[in-house]
mmCIF file of C-alpha atoms and ligand atoms in Angstrom:
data_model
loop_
_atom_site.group_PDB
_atom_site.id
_atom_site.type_symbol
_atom_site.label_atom_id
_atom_site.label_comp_id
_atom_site.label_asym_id
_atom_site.label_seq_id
_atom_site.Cartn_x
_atom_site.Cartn_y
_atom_site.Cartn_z
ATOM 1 C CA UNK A 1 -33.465 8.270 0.330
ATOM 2 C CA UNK A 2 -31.014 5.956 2.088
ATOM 3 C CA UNK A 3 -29.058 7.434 5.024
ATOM 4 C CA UNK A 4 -25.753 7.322 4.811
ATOM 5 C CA UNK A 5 -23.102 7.158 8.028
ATOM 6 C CA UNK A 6 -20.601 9.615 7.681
ATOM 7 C CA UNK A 7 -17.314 8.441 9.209
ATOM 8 C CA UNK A 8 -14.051 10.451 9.685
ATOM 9 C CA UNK A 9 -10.488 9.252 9.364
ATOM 10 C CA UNK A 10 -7.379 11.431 10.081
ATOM 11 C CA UNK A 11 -6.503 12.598 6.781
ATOM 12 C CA UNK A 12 -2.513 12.104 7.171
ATOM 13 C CA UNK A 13 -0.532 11.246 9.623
ATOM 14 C CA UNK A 14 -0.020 7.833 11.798
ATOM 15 C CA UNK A 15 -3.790 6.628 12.107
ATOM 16 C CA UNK A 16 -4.487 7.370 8.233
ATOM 17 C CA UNK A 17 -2.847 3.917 6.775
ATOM 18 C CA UNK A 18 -4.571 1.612 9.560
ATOM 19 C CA UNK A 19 -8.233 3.485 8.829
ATOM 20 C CA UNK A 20 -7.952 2.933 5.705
ATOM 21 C CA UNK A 21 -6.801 -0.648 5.573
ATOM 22 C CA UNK A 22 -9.404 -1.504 8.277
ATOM 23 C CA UNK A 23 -11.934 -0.016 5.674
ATOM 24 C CA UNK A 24 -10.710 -1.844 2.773
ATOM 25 C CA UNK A 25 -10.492 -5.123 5.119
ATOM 26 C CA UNK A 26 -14.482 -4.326 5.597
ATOM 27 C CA UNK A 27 -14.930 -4.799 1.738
ATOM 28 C CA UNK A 28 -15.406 -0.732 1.722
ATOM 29 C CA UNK A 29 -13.818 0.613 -1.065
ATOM 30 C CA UNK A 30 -12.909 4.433 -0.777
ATOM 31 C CA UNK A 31 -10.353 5.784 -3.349
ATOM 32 C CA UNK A 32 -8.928 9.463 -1.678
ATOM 33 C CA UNK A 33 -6.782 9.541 -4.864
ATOM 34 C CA UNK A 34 -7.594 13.362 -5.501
ATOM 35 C CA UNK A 35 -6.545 14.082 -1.799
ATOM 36 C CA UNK A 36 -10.860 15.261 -1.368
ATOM 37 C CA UNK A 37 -12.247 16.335 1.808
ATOM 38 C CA UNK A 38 -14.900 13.639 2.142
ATOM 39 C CA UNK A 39 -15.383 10.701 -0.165
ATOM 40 C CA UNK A 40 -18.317 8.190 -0.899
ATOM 41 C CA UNK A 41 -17.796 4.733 -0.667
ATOM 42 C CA UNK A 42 -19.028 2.780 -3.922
ATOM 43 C CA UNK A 43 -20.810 -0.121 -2.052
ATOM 44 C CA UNK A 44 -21.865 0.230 1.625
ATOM 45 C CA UNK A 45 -23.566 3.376 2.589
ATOM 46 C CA UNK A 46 -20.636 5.692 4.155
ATOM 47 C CA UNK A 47 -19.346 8.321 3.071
ATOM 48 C CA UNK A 48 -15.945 9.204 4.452
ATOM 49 C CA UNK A 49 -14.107 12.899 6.069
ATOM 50 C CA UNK A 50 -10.371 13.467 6.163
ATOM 51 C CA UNK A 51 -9.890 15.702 8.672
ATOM 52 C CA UNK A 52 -7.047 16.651 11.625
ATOM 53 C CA UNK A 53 -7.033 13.774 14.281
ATOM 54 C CA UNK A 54 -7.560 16.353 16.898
ATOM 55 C CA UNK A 55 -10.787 17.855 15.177
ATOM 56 C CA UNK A 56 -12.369 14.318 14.885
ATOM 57 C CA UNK A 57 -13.762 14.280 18.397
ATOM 58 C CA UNK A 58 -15.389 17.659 18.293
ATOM 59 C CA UNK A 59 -16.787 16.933 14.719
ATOM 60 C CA UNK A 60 -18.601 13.467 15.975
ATOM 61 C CA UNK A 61 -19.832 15.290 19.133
ATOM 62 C CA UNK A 62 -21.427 18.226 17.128
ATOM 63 C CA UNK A 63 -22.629 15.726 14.665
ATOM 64 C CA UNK A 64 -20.608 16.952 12.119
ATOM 65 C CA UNK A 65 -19.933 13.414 11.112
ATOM 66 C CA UNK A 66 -21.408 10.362 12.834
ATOM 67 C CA UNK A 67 -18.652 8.084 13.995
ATOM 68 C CA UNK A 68 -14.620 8.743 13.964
ATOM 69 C CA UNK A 69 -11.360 6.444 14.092
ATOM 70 C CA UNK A 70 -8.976 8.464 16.478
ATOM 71 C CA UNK A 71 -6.298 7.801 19.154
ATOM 72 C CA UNK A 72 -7.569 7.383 22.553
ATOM 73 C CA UNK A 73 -5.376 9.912 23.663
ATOM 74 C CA UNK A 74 -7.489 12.415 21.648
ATOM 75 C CA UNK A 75 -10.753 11.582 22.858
ATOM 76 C CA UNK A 76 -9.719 11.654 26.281
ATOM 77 C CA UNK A 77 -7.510 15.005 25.830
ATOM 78 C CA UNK A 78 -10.693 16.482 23.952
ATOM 79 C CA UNK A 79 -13.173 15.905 26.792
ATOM 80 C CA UNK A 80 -15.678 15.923 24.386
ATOM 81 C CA UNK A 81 -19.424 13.928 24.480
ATOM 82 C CA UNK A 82 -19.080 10.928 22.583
ATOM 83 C CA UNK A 83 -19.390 6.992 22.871
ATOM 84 C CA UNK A 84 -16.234 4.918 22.668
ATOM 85 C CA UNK A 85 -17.426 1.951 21.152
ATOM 86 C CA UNK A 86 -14.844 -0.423 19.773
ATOM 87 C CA UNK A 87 -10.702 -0.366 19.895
ATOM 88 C CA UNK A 88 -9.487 -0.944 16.481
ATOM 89 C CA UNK A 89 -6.296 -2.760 17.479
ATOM 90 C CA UNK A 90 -3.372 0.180 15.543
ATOM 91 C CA UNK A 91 -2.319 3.461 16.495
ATOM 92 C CA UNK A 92 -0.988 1.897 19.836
ATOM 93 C CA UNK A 93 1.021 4.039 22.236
ATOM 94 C CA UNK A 94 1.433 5.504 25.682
ATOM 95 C CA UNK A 95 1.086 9.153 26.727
ATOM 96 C CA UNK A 96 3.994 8.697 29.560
ATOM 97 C CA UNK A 97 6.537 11.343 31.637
ATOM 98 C CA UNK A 98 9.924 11.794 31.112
ATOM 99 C CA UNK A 99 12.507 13.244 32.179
ATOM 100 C CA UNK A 100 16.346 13.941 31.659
ATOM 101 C CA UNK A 101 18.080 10.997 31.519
ATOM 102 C CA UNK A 102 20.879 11.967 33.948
ATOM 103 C CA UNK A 103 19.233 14.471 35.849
ATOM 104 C CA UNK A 104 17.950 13.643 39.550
ATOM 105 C CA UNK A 105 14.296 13.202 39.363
ATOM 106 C CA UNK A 106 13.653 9.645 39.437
ATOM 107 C CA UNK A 107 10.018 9.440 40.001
ATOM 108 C CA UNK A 108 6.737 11.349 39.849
ATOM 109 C CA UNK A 109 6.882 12.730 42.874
ATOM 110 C CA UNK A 110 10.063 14.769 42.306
ATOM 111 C CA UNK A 111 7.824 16.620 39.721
ATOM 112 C CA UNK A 112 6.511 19.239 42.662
ATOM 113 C CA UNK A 113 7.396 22.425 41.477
ATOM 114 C CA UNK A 114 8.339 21.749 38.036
ATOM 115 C CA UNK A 115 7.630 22.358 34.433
ATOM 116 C CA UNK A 116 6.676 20.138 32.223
ATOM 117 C CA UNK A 117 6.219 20.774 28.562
ATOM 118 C CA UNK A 118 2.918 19.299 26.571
ATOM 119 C CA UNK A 119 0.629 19.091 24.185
ATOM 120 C CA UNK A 120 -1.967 17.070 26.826
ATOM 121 C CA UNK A 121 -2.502 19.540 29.279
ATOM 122 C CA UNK A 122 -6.160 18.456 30.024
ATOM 123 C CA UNK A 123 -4.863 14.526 30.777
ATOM 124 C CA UNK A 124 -1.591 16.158 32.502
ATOM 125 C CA UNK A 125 -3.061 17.802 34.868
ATOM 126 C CA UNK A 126 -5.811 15.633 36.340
ATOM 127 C CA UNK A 127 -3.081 12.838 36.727
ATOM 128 C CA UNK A 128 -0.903 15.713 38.732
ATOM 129 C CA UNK A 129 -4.000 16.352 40.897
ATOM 130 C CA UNK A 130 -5.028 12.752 41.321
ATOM 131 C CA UNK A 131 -1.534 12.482 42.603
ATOM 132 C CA UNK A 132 -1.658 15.837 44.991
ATOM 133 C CA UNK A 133 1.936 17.158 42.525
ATOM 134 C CA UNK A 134 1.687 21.329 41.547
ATOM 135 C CA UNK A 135 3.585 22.030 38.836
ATOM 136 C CA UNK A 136 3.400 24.273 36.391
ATOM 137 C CA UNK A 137 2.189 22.599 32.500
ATOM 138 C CA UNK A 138 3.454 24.168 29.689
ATOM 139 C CA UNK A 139 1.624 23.839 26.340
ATOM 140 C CA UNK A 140 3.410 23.199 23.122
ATOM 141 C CA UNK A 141 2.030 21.860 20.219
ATOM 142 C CA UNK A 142 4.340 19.957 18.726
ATOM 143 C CA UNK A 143 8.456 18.665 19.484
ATOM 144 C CA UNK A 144 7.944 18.447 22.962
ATOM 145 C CA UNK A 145 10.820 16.240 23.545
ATOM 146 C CA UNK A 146 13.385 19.051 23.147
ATOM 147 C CA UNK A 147 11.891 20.975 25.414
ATOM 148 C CA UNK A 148 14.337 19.639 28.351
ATOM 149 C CA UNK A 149 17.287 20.447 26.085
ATOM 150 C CA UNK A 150 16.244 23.523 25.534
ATOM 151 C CA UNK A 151 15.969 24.534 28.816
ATOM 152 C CA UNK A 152 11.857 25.436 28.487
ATOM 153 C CA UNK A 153 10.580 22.991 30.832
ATOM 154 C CA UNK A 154 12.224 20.454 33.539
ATOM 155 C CA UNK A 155 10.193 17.215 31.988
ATOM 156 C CA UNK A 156 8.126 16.223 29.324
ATOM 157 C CA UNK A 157 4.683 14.480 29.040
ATOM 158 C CA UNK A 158 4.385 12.745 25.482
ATOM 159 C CA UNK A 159 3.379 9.895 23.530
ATOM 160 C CA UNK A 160 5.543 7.044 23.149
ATOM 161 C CA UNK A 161 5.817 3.913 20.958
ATOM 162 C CA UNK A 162 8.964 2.189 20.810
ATOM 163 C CA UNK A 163 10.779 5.238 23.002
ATOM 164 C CA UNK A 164 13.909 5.889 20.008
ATOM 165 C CA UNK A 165 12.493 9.723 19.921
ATOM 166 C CA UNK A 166 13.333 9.590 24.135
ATOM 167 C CA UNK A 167 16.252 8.179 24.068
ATOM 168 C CA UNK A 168 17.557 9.967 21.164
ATOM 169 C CA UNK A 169 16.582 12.852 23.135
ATOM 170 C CA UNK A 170 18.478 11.819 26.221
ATOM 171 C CA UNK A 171 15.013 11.427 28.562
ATOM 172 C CA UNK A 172 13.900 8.468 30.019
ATOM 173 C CA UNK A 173 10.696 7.457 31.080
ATOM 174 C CA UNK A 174 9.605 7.642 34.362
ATOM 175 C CA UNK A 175 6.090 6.841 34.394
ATOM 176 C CA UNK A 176 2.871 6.114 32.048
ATOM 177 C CA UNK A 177 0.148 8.130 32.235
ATOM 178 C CA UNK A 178 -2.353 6.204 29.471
ATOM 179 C CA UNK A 179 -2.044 3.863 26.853
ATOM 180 C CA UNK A 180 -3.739 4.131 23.761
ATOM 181 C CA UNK A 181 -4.846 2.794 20.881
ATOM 182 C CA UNK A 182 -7.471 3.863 17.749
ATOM 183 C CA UNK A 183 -10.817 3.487 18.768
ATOM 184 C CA UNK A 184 -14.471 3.584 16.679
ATOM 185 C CA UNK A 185 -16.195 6.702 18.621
ATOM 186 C CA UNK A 186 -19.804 7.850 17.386
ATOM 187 C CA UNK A 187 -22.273 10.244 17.893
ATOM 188 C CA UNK A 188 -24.275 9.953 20.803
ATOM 189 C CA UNK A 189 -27.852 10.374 19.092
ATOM 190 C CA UNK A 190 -27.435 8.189 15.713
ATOM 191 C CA UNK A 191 -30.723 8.030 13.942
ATOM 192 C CA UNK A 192 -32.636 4.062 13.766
ATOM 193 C CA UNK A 193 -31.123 3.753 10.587
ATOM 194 C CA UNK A 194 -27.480 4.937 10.728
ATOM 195 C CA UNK A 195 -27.080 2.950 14.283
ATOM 196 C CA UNK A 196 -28.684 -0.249 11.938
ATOM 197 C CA UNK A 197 -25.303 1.039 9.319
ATOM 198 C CA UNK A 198 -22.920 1.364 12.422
ATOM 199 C CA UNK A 199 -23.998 -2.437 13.256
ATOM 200 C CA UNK A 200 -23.265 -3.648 10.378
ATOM 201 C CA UNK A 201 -19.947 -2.012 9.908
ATOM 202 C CA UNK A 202 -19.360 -2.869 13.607
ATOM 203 C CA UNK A 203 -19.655 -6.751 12.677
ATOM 204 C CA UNK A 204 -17.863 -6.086 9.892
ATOM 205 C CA UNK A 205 -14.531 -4.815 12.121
ATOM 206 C CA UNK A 206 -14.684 -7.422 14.598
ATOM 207 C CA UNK A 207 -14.415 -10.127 12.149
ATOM 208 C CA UNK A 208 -11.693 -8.484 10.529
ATOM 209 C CA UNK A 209 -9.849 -7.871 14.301
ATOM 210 C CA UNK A 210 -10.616 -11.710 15.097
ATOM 211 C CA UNK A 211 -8.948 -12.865 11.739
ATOM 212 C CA UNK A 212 -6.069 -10.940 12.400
ATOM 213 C CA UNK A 213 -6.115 -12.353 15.691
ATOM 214 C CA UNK A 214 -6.033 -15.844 14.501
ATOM 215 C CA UNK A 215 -4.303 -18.426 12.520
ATOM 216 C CA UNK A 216 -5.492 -21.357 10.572
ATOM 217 C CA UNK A 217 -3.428 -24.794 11.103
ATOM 218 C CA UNK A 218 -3.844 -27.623 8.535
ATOM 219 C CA UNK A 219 -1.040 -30.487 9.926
ATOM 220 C CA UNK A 220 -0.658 -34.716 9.326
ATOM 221 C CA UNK A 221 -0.669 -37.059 12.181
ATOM 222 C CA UNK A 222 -0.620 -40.486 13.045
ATOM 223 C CA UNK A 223 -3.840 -41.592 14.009
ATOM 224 C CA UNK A 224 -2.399 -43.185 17.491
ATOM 225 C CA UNK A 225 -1.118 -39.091 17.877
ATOM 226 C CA UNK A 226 -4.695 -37.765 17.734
ATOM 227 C CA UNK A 227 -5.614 -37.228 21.113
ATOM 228 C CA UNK A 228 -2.803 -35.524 22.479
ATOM 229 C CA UNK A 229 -3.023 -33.283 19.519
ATOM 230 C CA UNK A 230 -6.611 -32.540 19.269
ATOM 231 C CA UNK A 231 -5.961 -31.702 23.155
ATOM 232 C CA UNK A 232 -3.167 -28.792 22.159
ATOM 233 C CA UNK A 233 -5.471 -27.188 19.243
ATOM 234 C CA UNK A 234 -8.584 -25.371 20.957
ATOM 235 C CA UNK A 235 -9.969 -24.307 17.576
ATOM 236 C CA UNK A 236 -13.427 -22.818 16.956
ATOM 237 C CA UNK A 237 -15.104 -25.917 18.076
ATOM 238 C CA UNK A 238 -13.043 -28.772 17.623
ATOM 239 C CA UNK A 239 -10.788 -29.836 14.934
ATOM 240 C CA UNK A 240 -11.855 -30.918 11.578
ATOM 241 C CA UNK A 241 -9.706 -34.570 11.156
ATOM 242 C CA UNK A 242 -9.766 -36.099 7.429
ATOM 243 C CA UNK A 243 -8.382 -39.279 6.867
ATOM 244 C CA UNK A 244 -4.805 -39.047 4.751
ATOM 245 C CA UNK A 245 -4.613 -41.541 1.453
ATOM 246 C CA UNK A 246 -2.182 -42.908 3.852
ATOM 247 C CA UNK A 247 -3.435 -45.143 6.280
ATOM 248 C CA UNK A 248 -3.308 -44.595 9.715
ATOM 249 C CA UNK A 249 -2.365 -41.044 9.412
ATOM 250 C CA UNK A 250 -5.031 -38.088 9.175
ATOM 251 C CA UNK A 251 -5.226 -34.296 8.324
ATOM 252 C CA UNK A 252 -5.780 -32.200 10.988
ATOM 253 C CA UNK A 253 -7.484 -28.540 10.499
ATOM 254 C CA UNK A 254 -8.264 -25.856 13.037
ATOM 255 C CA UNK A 255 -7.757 -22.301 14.018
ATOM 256 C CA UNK A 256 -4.925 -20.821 16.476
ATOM 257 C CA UNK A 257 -4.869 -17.322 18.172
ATOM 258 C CA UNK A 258 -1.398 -15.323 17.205
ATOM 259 C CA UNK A 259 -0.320 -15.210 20.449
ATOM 260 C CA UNK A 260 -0.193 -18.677 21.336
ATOM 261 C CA UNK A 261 1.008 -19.662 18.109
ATOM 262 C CA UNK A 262 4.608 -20.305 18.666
ATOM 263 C CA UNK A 263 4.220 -22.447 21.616
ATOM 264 C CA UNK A 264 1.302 -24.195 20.392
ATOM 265 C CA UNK A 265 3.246 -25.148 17.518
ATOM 266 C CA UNK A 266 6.538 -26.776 19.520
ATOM 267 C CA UNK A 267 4.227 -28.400 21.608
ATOM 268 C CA UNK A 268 2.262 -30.121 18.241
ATOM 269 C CA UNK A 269 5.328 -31.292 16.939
ATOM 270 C CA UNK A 270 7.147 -32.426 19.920
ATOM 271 C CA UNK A 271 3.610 -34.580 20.142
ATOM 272 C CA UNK A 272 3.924 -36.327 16.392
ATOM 273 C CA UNK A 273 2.613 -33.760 14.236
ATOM 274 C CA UNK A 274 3.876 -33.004 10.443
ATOM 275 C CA UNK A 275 3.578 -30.937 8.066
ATOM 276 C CA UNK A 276 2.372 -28.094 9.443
ATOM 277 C CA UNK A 277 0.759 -25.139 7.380
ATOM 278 C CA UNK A 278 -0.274 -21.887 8.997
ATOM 279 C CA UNK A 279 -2.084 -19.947 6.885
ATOM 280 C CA UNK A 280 -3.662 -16.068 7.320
ATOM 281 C CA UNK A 281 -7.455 -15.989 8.064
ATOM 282 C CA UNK A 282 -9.228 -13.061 5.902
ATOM 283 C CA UNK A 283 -12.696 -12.820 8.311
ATOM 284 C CA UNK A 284 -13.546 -14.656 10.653
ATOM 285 C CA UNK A 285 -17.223 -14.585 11.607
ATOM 286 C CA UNK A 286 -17.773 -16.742 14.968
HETATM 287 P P1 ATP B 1 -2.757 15.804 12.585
HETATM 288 O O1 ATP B 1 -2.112 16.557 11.478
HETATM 289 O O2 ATP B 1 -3.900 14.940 12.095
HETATM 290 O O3 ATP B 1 -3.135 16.657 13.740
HETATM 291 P P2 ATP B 1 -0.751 14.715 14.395
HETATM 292 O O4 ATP B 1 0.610 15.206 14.034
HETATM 293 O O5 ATP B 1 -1.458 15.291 15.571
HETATM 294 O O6 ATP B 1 -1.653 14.758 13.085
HETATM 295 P P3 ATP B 1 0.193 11.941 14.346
HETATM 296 O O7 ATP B 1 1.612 12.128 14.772
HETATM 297 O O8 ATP B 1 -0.103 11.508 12.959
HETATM 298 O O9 ATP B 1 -0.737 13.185 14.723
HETATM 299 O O10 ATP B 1 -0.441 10.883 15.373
HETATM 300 C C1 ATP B 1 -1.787 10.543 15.329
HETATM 301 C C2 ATP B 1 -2.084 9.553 16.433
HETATM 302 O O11 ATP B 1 -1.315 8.362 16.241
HETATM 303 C C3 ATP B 1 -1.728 9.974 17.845
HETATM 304 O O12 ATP B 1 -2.685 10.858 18.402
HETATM 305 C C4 ATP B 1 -1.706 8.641 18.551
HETATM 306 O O13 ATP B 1 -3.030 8.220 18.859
HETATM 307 C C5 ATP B 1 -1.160 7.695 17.486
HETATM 308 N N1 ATP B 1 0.268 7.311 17.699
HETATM 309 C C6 ATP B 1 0.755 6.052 17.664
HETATM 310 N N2 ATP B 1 2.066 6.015 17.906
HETATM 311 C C7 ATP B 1 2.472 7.263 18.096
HETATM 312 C C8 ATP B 1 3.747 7.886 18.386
HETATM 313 N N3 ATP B 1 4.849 7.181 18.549
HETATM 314 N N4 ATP B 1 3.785 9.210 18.472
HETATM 315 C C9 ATP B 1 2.681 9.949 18.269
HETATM 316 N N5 ATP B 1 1.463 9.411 18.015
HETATM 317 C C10 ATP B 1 1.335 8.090 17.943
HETATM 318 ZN ZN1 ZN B 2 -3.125 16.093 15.644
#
C-alpha cells in the first residue's frame, strides 16, 4: 500500500484560505465541502486534518499527522519538537507590546513591575528575561487588547498586522517581539517514503512561492534600444528577443521579480521600450 502524508491545516480562521489556496496552487485538489475532519486528496498522496491552529504543533510532534501549515508564532509559543522547514509567504504578522496610547511608558523598560495581558506567555516571558524586566504575565485567551481599558493589566503583548485593532483600542506599539509568518513544519522522524512525498510537495510550493514572486514582461523595442534594455531585465537567463514584422524593432520577453517591478518598468520605458505586457506566472520551476 502507498503511504500517504498526512498534512494539517487550521480548519477556520486566518491561515485556512492561504492553506488551502497554496494546496490548490500545488495541483492538490481537496474539497472540505462537508466541513470533515480530515479529507483525501484525489490525486497526490495526502490526506488532509482541519484542526485548531494551536493543536497543529503538538499533533505533528506526536505524529498525529506528519507535516502542518501554522503561524510561526504557534510553533514557537508551543515549544514543541518539530522541524520548520519552509515559510509559506501568508499569515504574516508581528507578536509586538503595547501599551496605552497616552499613558507614560514609552519603552520596554518601563515594563518593570507591570502587568501585561497575553495569550503568549511562553514567548513573553523569555523576551522579559532576555531583557532582565519582572513583571507579572497575565494569560488570556482571547481580546487581549481591552485588557488596558479594562483596567486588568498595564500593557498588552499581541499579534499585529496592519495595527487598526491597536489603535482602535487606544494602545500603541512600543516594541516587536517576533514576526511571523505560516510556515511548512513536519515530523521529525518521516518514514523513506513520506519524506520522498514531502519532497515532492516541497518542490511543488516553492515553484508556486517563486511564481508569485515574479512577473513575466513581453515589450517592443527598437533594435538600436536593445542593449540598454536587455541590461535593465535580469530575467531567468537572459531575455528571449524575436524579431517584430517590423523592421528594426524586436519583441522582448523575460521574467521580473514583484518587487522591482515598478521601477524596472519606468526605467524600460524611459530607455525606448513599448508596449509593455506584464503578465502573472502560474509555476515557475528554475
Ligand atoms: P483557532 O480557532 O484555529 O485557534 P485562532 O483564533 O487562534 O484560531 P486566528 O485569529 O485565525 O487564530 O489566527 C491564526 C493565525 O493567523 C495566527 O496565529 C497568526 O499566525 C496569523 N495572523 C496573521 N495576522 C494576524 C492578526 N492580525 N491577528 C491574529 N493572527 C494573525
Ligand atoms: Zn488558535
Amino acid at each position: 500500500m502507498q503511504e500517504i502524508l498526512r498534512i494539517a491545516v487550521q480548519k477556520s480562521g486566518r491561515l485556512y484560505e492561504g492553506s488551502m489556496k497554496l494546496l490548490k496552487e500545488c495541483g492538490i485538489e481537496i474539497s472540505n465541502g462537508n466541513n470533515q475532519l480530515r479529507v483525501t486528496a484525489a490525486n497526490f498522496p495526502v490526506e488532509v486534518f482541519f484542526l485548531r491552529d494551536d493543536d497543529i504543533p503538538e499533533y505533528v510532534q506526536d505524529a498525529v499527522a506528519d507535516i502542518g501549515f501554522v503561524g510561526e508564532n504557534v510553533v514557537t509559543e508551543s515549544n514543541k519538537q518539530t522541524d520548520s522547514i519552509e515559510k509559506l509567504g501568508f499569515g504574516k504578522c508581528r507578536l509586538s507590546i503595547a501599551v496605552p496610547k497616552n499613558g507614560n511608558m514609552q519603552t520596554v523598560s518601563d515594563l518593570e513591575g507591570k502587568k501585561i495581558a497575553t495569550s503568549y506567555p511562553f514567548i513573553l516571558s523569555n523576551f522579559l528575561e532576555e531583557r532582565n524586566i519582572t513583571a507579572s504575565i497575565h494569560e488570556i485567551s482571547g481580546s487581549v487588547e481591552i485588557a488596558p481599558k479594562i483596567g486588568l493589566a498595564d500593557a498588552i503583548c499581541d499579534l499585529v498586522s496592519s495595527g487598526s485593532t491597536l489603535f482602535t483600542n487606544e494602545l500603541k506599539e512600543i516594541e516587536t517581539i517576533l514576526s511571523s509568518e505560516a510556515v511548512l513544519i513536519s515530523n521529525k522522524e518521516l518514514s523513506v517514503n513520506k519524506k520522498i512525498i514531502l519532497e515532492s510537495l516541497l518542490f511543488r510550493i516553492r515553484s508556486v512561492k517563486k511564481a508569485r514572486n515574479n512577473k513575466y514582461v513581453l515589450l517592443n523595442a527598437p533594435n538600436d534600444k536593445l542593449d540598454t534594455i536587455c541590461s535593465l531585465l535580469p530575467g531567468m537567463k537572459s531575455p528571449t528577443i524575436l524579431p517584430l514584422a517590423e523592421s528594426g524593432w524586436s519583441s522582448v520577453h523575460s521574467v521580473i521579480s514583484e518587487s522591482d517591478f515598478w521601477n524596472v518598468i519606468e526605467k524600460l520605458k524611459a530607455a525606448g521600450a513599448q508596449g509593455i505586457l506584464i503578465i502573472p506566472i502560474e509555476k515557475m520551476i528554475v
